[in-house]
Amino acid sequence: MGTRMIHIDNAFLREVVEPKKLASLQPRLAQAQRQLAEGTCPGSEFLGWRDLPLHPDVQELARLQKTAKTIREEADALIVVGIGGSYLGTRAAIDFLTPALSVTKPRILYFGHNLDSDYAADILEQFDPHKVFINVISKSGGTLEPAVAFRLLRDRLSRVLDSATMQNRIIATTDPDSGLLCEMAKNEKWTTFHIPPNVGGRFSVLTSVGLLPIAVAGLKIDALLEGARDMAKICRASQDMESNHALLYAALRTLFYESGKRIELMAAFHPALHSVMEWWKQLFGESEGKDGKGLFPASVDFTTDLHSLGQYIQDGSRTLFETILWLEKTRRSIAIPESTDNSDHLNDLAGKTLQEINEAAFQGTAKAHSDGDVPVVILRLQERSEYALGQLFYFFEYAVAISALMLGVNPFDQPGVTTYKNNMKKLLNQK
Ligand code: PA5
């Protein structure tokens, strides 16, 4: 097994969390872990995510790598059409693993995750129809936002391409047997990849949903799966919070929730983690927020948001705890240069690296917030690699399942999401 890439540092929790209280959660943790392992928990028909990295579908993976290679050779752009779990994991991986201001080759564009006219019009002008592939992703096959985007794209392509070429450029990722998209893909003979029926949307990043576009972006999906596999082994083998930090994280969240906290604020000091936090918000928000319960998952980008939301976090209503996701090793190092005139008075910092200054911001913030009655959990992530991200994905998936079961809710459904959809359908007179 490789190096452990993520662990909890409780430096700021020593005075806040009583060891006895934490230990008292052990039986509930063990019960949730047992339910997960035995498949006896609510929503047990959606436990496929547990085994994805341990028993990957080798044939699907080989086909996927071949398709990714073709797209990389032939396309300038891949458009990922999907919403929620059908695109957030992909975006998290690509934004985490590629440089901030560079564009991947081919470019990855995202469509179908909003209904804004200007965004749609912009996307439709962003690609050469002769050099584009479309990966339409929907587990249910009928979600309105991606369906609308997909129709717009097909309309655009059909004006320029013959039907054989068009057929070749569309790849559908959906349920193997049911739903509109599955039906359309069969009729139109599009290349199709499958989302296993027992894997829910927000737990699907390690299926073809995430793996195909991530591979098209030139990233190593084998290493991603290897990281997830190693974390799966840790999460499933150990019942002990000391060695299994996914359990410790679930326990701390439970403790804070039961002591009256209502918001978990995730904070990162690295822009590369922004989209990871977006993925995390969906995973935790949809899995736990039901039956009138659950922590509200929010996120902030530091130090940027210290100059906007920092005041509230420090002094506003005390309903928060904070989880800082700290990246130990940046890929590149930049030092502050010495200046001869020192007109900006920064020579005190000359020779220090930006990571050292960022770390001082992180430590200073953690202490300030913790002193201001916002408990601070620190999640230390070792590096920006596929392997580390694979561990992080599995860590959060396992932790949310345990945490939601301890809360007494079904982690794997999302009944509340249909209410706005029904209202919208009525307003649009849609059958
Ligand atoms: O977690 C979930 O299942 C949802 O959030 C879905 O990912 C999201 O609603 C998109 O659904 P679909 O893939 O069916 O279009």
Short mmCIF file of N, CA, C and O in Angstrom, two decimals, residues 265-274 277 299-314 320 322-326 358 361-366 369 374 376:
data_model
loop_
_atom_site.label_atom_id
_atom_site.label_comp_id
_atom_site.label_asym_id
_atom_site.label_seq_id
_atom_site.Cartn_x
_atom_site.Cartn_y
_atom_site.Cartn_z
N LEU A 265 -18.02 24.78 7.50
CA LEU A 265 -17.41 25.66 6.52
C LEU A 265 -16.09 25.04 6.10
O LEU A 265 -15.18 24.93 6.92
N MET A 266 -16.01 24.61 4.85
CA MET A 266 -14.72 24.08 4.40
C MET A 266 -13.91 25.21 3.79
O MET A 266 -14.43 26.00 3.01
N ALA A 267 -12.65 25.28 4.18
CA ALA A 267 -11.79 26.36 3.71
C ALA A 267 -10.53 25.77 3.09
O ALA A 267 -9.94 24.85 3.65
N ALA A 268 -10.14 26.32 1.94
CA ALA A 268 -8.86 25.90 1.34
C ALA A 268 -8.05 27.15 1.03
O ALA A 268 -8.61 28.20 0.72
N PHE A 269 -6.75 26.99 1.12
CA PHE A 269 -5.84 28.12 0.85
C PHE A 269 -5.19 27.98 -0.52
O PHE A 269 -4.18 28.63 -0.80
N HIS A 270 -5.76 27.11 -1.36
CA HIS A 270 -5.17 26.85 -2.68
C HIS A 270 -6.29 26.82 -3.71
O HIS A 270 -7.20 25.99 -3.60
N PRO A 271 -6.23 27.68 -4.75
CA PRO A 271 -7.30 27.70 -5.75
C PRO A 271 -7.53 26.34 -6.40
O PRO A 271 -8.64 26.03 -6.82
N ALA A 272 -6.49 25.50 -6.44
CA ALA A 272 -6.65 24.18 -7.05
C ALA A 272 -7.71 23.34 -6.33
O ALA A 272 -8.25 22.39 -6.88
N LEU A 273 -8.01 23.70 -5.08
CA LEU A 273 -8.98 22.92 -4.31
C LEU A 273 -10.41 23.47 -4.41
O LEU A 273 -11.33 22.90 -3.85
N HIS A 274 -10.58 24.58 -5.13
CA HIS A 274 -11.92 25.20 -5.19
C HIS A 274 -12.99 24.20 -5.65
O HIS A 274 -14.03 24.03 -5.02
N MET A 277 -13.96 21.40 -3.37
CA MET A 277 -14.93 21.79 -2.33
C MET A 277 -16.35 21.85 -2.92
O MET A 277 -17.32 21.57 -2.22
N SER A 299 -18.45 26.59 1.62
CA SER A 299 -17.00 26.62 1.40
C SER A 299 -16.50 28.03 1.17
O SER A 299 -17.25 28.90 0.72
N VAL A 300 -15.23 28.22 1.48
CA VAL A 300 -14.58 29.52 1.26
C VAL A 300 -13.18 29.29 0.70
O VAL A 300 -12.55 28.27 0.99
N ASP A 301 -12.76 30.24 -0.13
CA ASP A 301 -11.40 30.21 -0.68
C ASP A 301 -10.57 31.24 0.05
O ASP A 301 -10.83 32.45 -0.07
N PHE A 302 -9.60 30.78 0.80
CA PHE A 302 -8.71 31.69 1.53
C PHE A 302 -7.39 31.82 0.77
O PHE A 302 -7.00 30.90 0.05
N THR A 303 -6.71 32.92 0.85
CA THR A 303 -7.02 34.01 1.75
C THR A 303 -8.06 34.97 1.15
O THR A 303 -8.55 35.87 1.86
N THR A 304 -8.45 34.77 -0.11
CA THR A 304 -9.40 35.66 -0.78
C THR A 304 -10.58 36.03 0.13
O THR A 304 -10.85 37.21 0.38
N ASP A 305 -11.28 35.01 0.62
CA ASP A 305 -12.52 35.27 1.36
C ASP A 305 -12.29 35.74 2.80
O ASP A 305 -13.24 36.12 3.49
N LEU A 306 -11.04 35.74 3.24
CA LEU A 306 -10.77 36.34 4.55
C LEU A 306 -11.05 37.84 4.49
O LEU A 306 -11.31 38.49 5.50
N HIS A 307 -11.01 38.37 3.27
CA HIS A 307 -11.26 39.81 3.08
C HIS A 307 -12.72 40.08 2.72
O HIS A 307 -13.07 41.18 2.32
N SER A 308 -13.57 39.05 2.81
CA SER A 308 -15.00 39.28 2.57
C SER A 308 -15.82 38.60 3.66
O SER A 308 -16.60 39.24 4.34
N LEU A 309 -15.56 37.31 3.88
CA LEU A 309 -16.36 36.59 4.88
C LEU A 309 -15.63 36.41 6.20
O LEU A 309 -16.21 35.92 7.17
N GLY A 310 -14.36 36.80 6.23
CA GLY A 310 -13.54 36.61 7.43
C GLY A 310 -14.17 37.25 8.66
O GLY A 310 -14.14 36.68 9.76
N GLN A 311 -14.74 38.40 8.49
CA GLN A 311 -15.36 39.11 9.60
C GLN A 311 -16.48 38.27 10.23
O GLN A 311 -16.56 38.11 11.44
N TYR A 312 -17.35 37.72 9.36
CA TYR A 312 -18.46 36.91 9.87
C TYR A 312 -17.94 35.67 10.60
O TYR A 312 -18.41 35.32 11.69
N ILE A 313 -16.96 35.04 9.97
CA ILE A 313 -16.47 33.79 10.57
C ILE A 313 -15.88 34.08 11.96
O ILE A 313 -16.13 33.36 12.93
N GLN A 314 -15.17 35.19 12.05
CA GLN A 314 -14.53 35.53 13.33
C GLN A 314 -15.54 35.96 14.40
O GLN A 314 -15.42 35.58 15.55
N LEU A 320 -21.01 27.87 13.42
CA LEU A 320 -20.10 27.23 12.47
C LEU A 320 -19.03 26.40 13.15
O LEU A 320 -18.58 26.73 14.24
N GLU A 322 -15.24 24.83 11.34
CA GLU A 322 -14.49 25.00 10.10
C GLU A 322 -13.61 23.78 9.84
O GLU A 322 -13.01 23.24 10.77
N THR A 323 -13.58 23.36 8.59
CA THR A 323 -12.66 22.28 8.21
C THR A 323 -11.68 22.86 7.20
O THR A 323 -12.10 23.24 6.10
N ILE A 324 -10.43 22.96 7.60
CA ILE A 324 -9.43 23.52 6.67
C ILE A 324 -8.77 22.37 5.91
O ILE A 324 -8.24 21.43 6.51
N LEU A 325 -8.85 22.47 4.59
CA LEU A 325 -8.21 21.48 3.73
C LEU A 325 -6.87 22.08 3.30
O LEU A 325 -6.84 23.01 2.49
N TRP A 326 -5.81 21.59 3.92
CA TRP A 326 -4.49 22.19 3.69
C TRP A 326 -3.63 21.29 2.80
O TRP A 326 -3.50 20.09 3.07
N ASN A 358 1.84 31.49 2.99
CA ASN A 358 0.48 30.93 2.98
C ASN A 358 0.26 30.09 4.24
O ASN A 358 -0.81 30.14 4.86
N ALA A 361 -0.50 32.26 7.06
CA ALA A 361 -1.89 32.71 6.96
C ALA A 361 -2.82 31.61 7.48
O ALA A 361 -3.76 31.86 8.25
N PHE A 362 -2.54 30.39 7.09
CA PHE A 362 -3.36 29.24 7.53
C PHE A 362 -3.29 29.07 9.05
O PHE A 362 -4.32 29.01 9.73
N GLN A 363 -2.08 29.06 9.60
CA GLN A 363 -1.95 28.86 11.05
C GLN A 363 -2.57 30.03 11.82
O GLN A 363 -3.26 29.83 12.82
N GLY A 364 -2.34 31.24 11.30
CA GLY A 364 -2.87 32.43 11.97
C GLY A 364 -4.39 32.43 11.94
O GLY A 364 -5.06 32.77 12.93
N THR A 365 -4.95 32.02 10.81
CA THR A 365 -6.41 31.98 10.67
C THR A 365 -7.01 30.90 11.57
O THR A 365 -8.01 31.13 12.27
N ALA A 366 -6.37 29.73 11.55
CA ALA A 366 -6.90 28.63 12.37
C ALA A 366 -6.92 29.04 13.84
O ALA A 366 -7.90 28.78 14.56
N HIS A 369 -9.72 31.81 14.42
CA HIS A 369 -11.08 31.28 14.38
C HIS A 369 -11.35 30.37 15.57
O HIS A 369 -12.42 30.42 16.18
N VAL A 374 -14.88 29.10 16.91
CA VAL A 374 -15.20 28.29 15.73
C VAL A 374 -14.21 27.12 15.77
O VAL A 374 -13.04 27.29 15.47
N VAL A 376 -11.88 24.23 14.78
CA VAL A 376 -11.19 24.05 13.50
C VAL A 376 -10.62 22.63 13.39
O VAL A 376 -9.78 22.22 14.18
#
